[in-house]
Amino acid sequence: MKIGVINSGSSSLKFKLFEDGVVQYSCVVEHIGEDGSEVANHLEALQKIEVDFTTLDVVGHRVVHGGEFFTQSVIIDEDVMQKIASLSRLAPLHNPANLEGIKVVKKIAPSLKQVAVFDTAFHSSMPQEAYLYAIDTKFYKQHHIRRYGFHGTSHSYLAKEAAKILKKELNELNIISLHLGNGASACAVKNGKSVDTSMGFTPLEGLVMGTRSGDLDPAIVLYMQQELGLSVDEVQKELNKHSGLLGLAKSNDVRDLQQSQTKEAQTALDIFVRRVQKYIGSYIVLLDDVDAIVFSGGIGEHSEYIRNKILDVKVLKDIKSLVIQTDEELEIAQECIKVLQA
Ligand code: ADP
């Protein structure tokens, strides 16, 4: 089966072609629509891909936000496209770009089957006590403000791989999965399902990330606006782009921070590690038995230093740890097969 996997962002389009589970071709088109770029839009980006889309069996798209509409991957039709568009309010930076990828494929290969695979879907198994914020329920009921969680495609893939390595049935697997890249999240997986995760209403909540703050007192947001005079956009930018490791130590590259001798760099990594440990601790309480802590993402896969620092506490001495290279594109390709077979 020939499966195309597309991750369409606002200024980039990533494509991989899988045949029988093996990558046959991949390409990344960047700077779409930027000043001076030779690629004006997503249609032109798609035309740069050296693959005849009409020869594919299916194309799978990464879609960031599935809201409460989508608890699993689906074949894309007009109704699905409308729902993805309606979720743009919750994910303004992602869903419109994901949808654009779907539209341009439809334009060049109208009869090709397309599948949407959502970053939020794996977390749809979270119970209410995990996904409701302790604010007036009208905000949930009328405005859909709740925790959704992201990186679900990665956490789902990691759970399946961990089950294989540990020789356990997925529905008997309890792990704490750590996707530690530039974006970072933790997930408590109980009996193969997500029961809690660190990202929330948006990817801003939770762990300290490359440039995102993760958890903080929401009063800080008000203070920045009321007392410091920052605009909504400025606060948004501060917390998403100028915080995390970058805000603390002027670099979001863990390799640089590990090599740096400065106190700032050391403190930034200590804050990063401590936040991960706090999440692990709280997930141990939720899971009772933990089969393994799974590390993934650029930091989780490559930084033995950070892994060792995280694991260097008494309660984790007897818990197995695994390092698994995540593969979100392969997971999307596998989801396509699952959806087509269903
Ligand atoms: P993204 O979320 O953008 O996909 P990645 O998963 O590629 O990010 O992770 C990027 C992070 O991984 C960066 O902080 C980078 O410094 C870190 N990283 C990559 N390789 C190493 C390494 N060998 N040692 C330590 N950190 C690493």
mmCIF file of C-alpha atoms and ligand atoms in Angstrom, residues 14 151 179-184 209-210 245 251-258 272 296-306 326 328, ligand 1:
data_model
loop_
_atom_site.group_PDB
_atom_site.id
_atom_site.type_symbol
_atom_site.label_atom_id
_atom_site.label_comp_id
_atom_site.label_asym_id
_atom_site.label_seq_id
_atom_site.Cartn_x
_atom_site.Cartn_y
_atom_site.Cartn_z
ATOM 1 C CA LYS A 14 6.519 17.894 5.374
ATOM 2 C CA HIS A 151 1.430 14.957 21.132
ATOM 3 C CA HIS A 179 7.966 13.288 24.845
ATOM 4 C CA LEU A 180 10.814 15.716 25.493
ATOM 5 C CA GLY A 181 11.589 17.768 22.401
ATOM 6 C CA ASN A 182 11.389 21.481 21.787
ATOM 7 C CA GLY A 183 7.728 20.982 22.673
ATOM 8 C CA ALA A 184 7.433 18.616 25.618
ATOM 9 C CA MET A 209 9.746 23.534 27.030
ATOM 10 C CA GLY A 210 12.256 25.027 24.621
ATOM 11 C CA LEU A 245 14.754 27.186 28.499
ATOM 12 C CA SER A 251 19.146 29.048 24.489
ATOM 13 C CA ASN A 252 16.547 26.390 23.825
ATOM 14 C CA ASP A 253 19.160 23.894 22.688
ATOM 15 C CA VAL A 254 19.800 21.417 25.482
ATOM 16 C CA ARG A 255 23.171 20.508 23.929
ATOM 17 C CA ASP A 256 24.357 24.116 24.388
ATOM 18 C CA LEU A 257 23.008 24.275 27.911
ATOM 19 C CA GLN A 258 24.700 21.019 28.894
ATOM 20 C CA PHE A 272 13.296 21.524 33.437
ATOM 21 C CA SER A 296 11.412 10.157 23.664
ATOM 22 C CA GLY A 297 11.804 13.355 21.605
ATOM 23 C CA GLY A 298 15.157 15.002 20.845
ATOM 24 C CA ILE A 299 16.056 15.484 24.519
ATOM 25 C CA GLY A 300 14.560 12.226 25.776
ATOM 26 C CA GLU A 301 16.229 10.171 23.056
ATOM 27 C CA HIS A 302 19.642 11.806 23.016
ATOM 28 C CA SER A 303 20.419 13.335 26.393
ATOM 29 C CA GLU A 304 21.623 10.677 28.793
ATOM 30 C CA TYR A 305 22.529 13.524 31.132
ATOM 31 C CA ILE A 306 18.928 14.737 31.402
ATOM 32 C CA THR A 326 9.185 8.274 18.353
ATOM 33 C CA GLU A 328 4.689 10.175 14.393
HETATM 34 P P1 ADP B 1 10.851 19.236 18.068
HETATM 35 O O1 ADP B 1 9.897 19.275 19.199
HETATM 36 O O2 ADP B 1 11.077 20.567 17.422
HETATM 37 O O3 ADP B 1 10.617 18.096 17.092
HETATM 38 P P2 ADP B 1 13.164 17.666 18.858
HETATM 39 O O4 ADP B 1 12.372 16.474 19.276
HETATM 40 O O5 ADP B 1 14.014 17.564 17.659
HETATM 41 O O6 ADP B 1 12.261 18.954 18.756
HETATM 42 O O7 ADP B 1 14.074 18.066 20.102
HETATM 43 C C1 ADP B 1 14.856 19.215 20.118
HETATM 44 C C2 ADP B 1 15.654 19.241 21.417
HETATM 45 O O8 ADP B 1 16.456 18.058 21.503
HETATM 46 C C3 ADP B 1 16.606 20.427 21.517
HETATM 47 O O9 ADP B 1 16.532 20.981 22.836
HETATM 48 C C4 ADP B 1 17.966 19.795 21.323
HETATM 49 O O10 ADP B 1 18.925 20.505 22.017
HETATM 50 C C5 ADP B 1 17.747 18.428 21.953
HETATM 51 N N1 ADP B 1 18.767 17.475 21.531
HETATM 52 C C6 ADP B 1 18.958 16.934 20.311
HETATM 53 N N2 ADP B 1 20.050 16.141 20.308
HETATM 54 C C7 ADP B 1 20.583 16.190 21.554
HETATM 55 C C8 ADP B 1 21.722 15.594 22.204
HETATM 56 N N3 ADP B 1 22.550 14.785 21.565
HETATM 57 N N4 ADP B 1 21.927 15.885 23.516
HETATM 58 C C9 ADP B 1 21.104 16.709 24.172
HETATM 59 N N5 ADP B 1 20.016 17.289 23.631
HETATM 60 C C10 ADP B 1 19.748 17.038 22.347
#
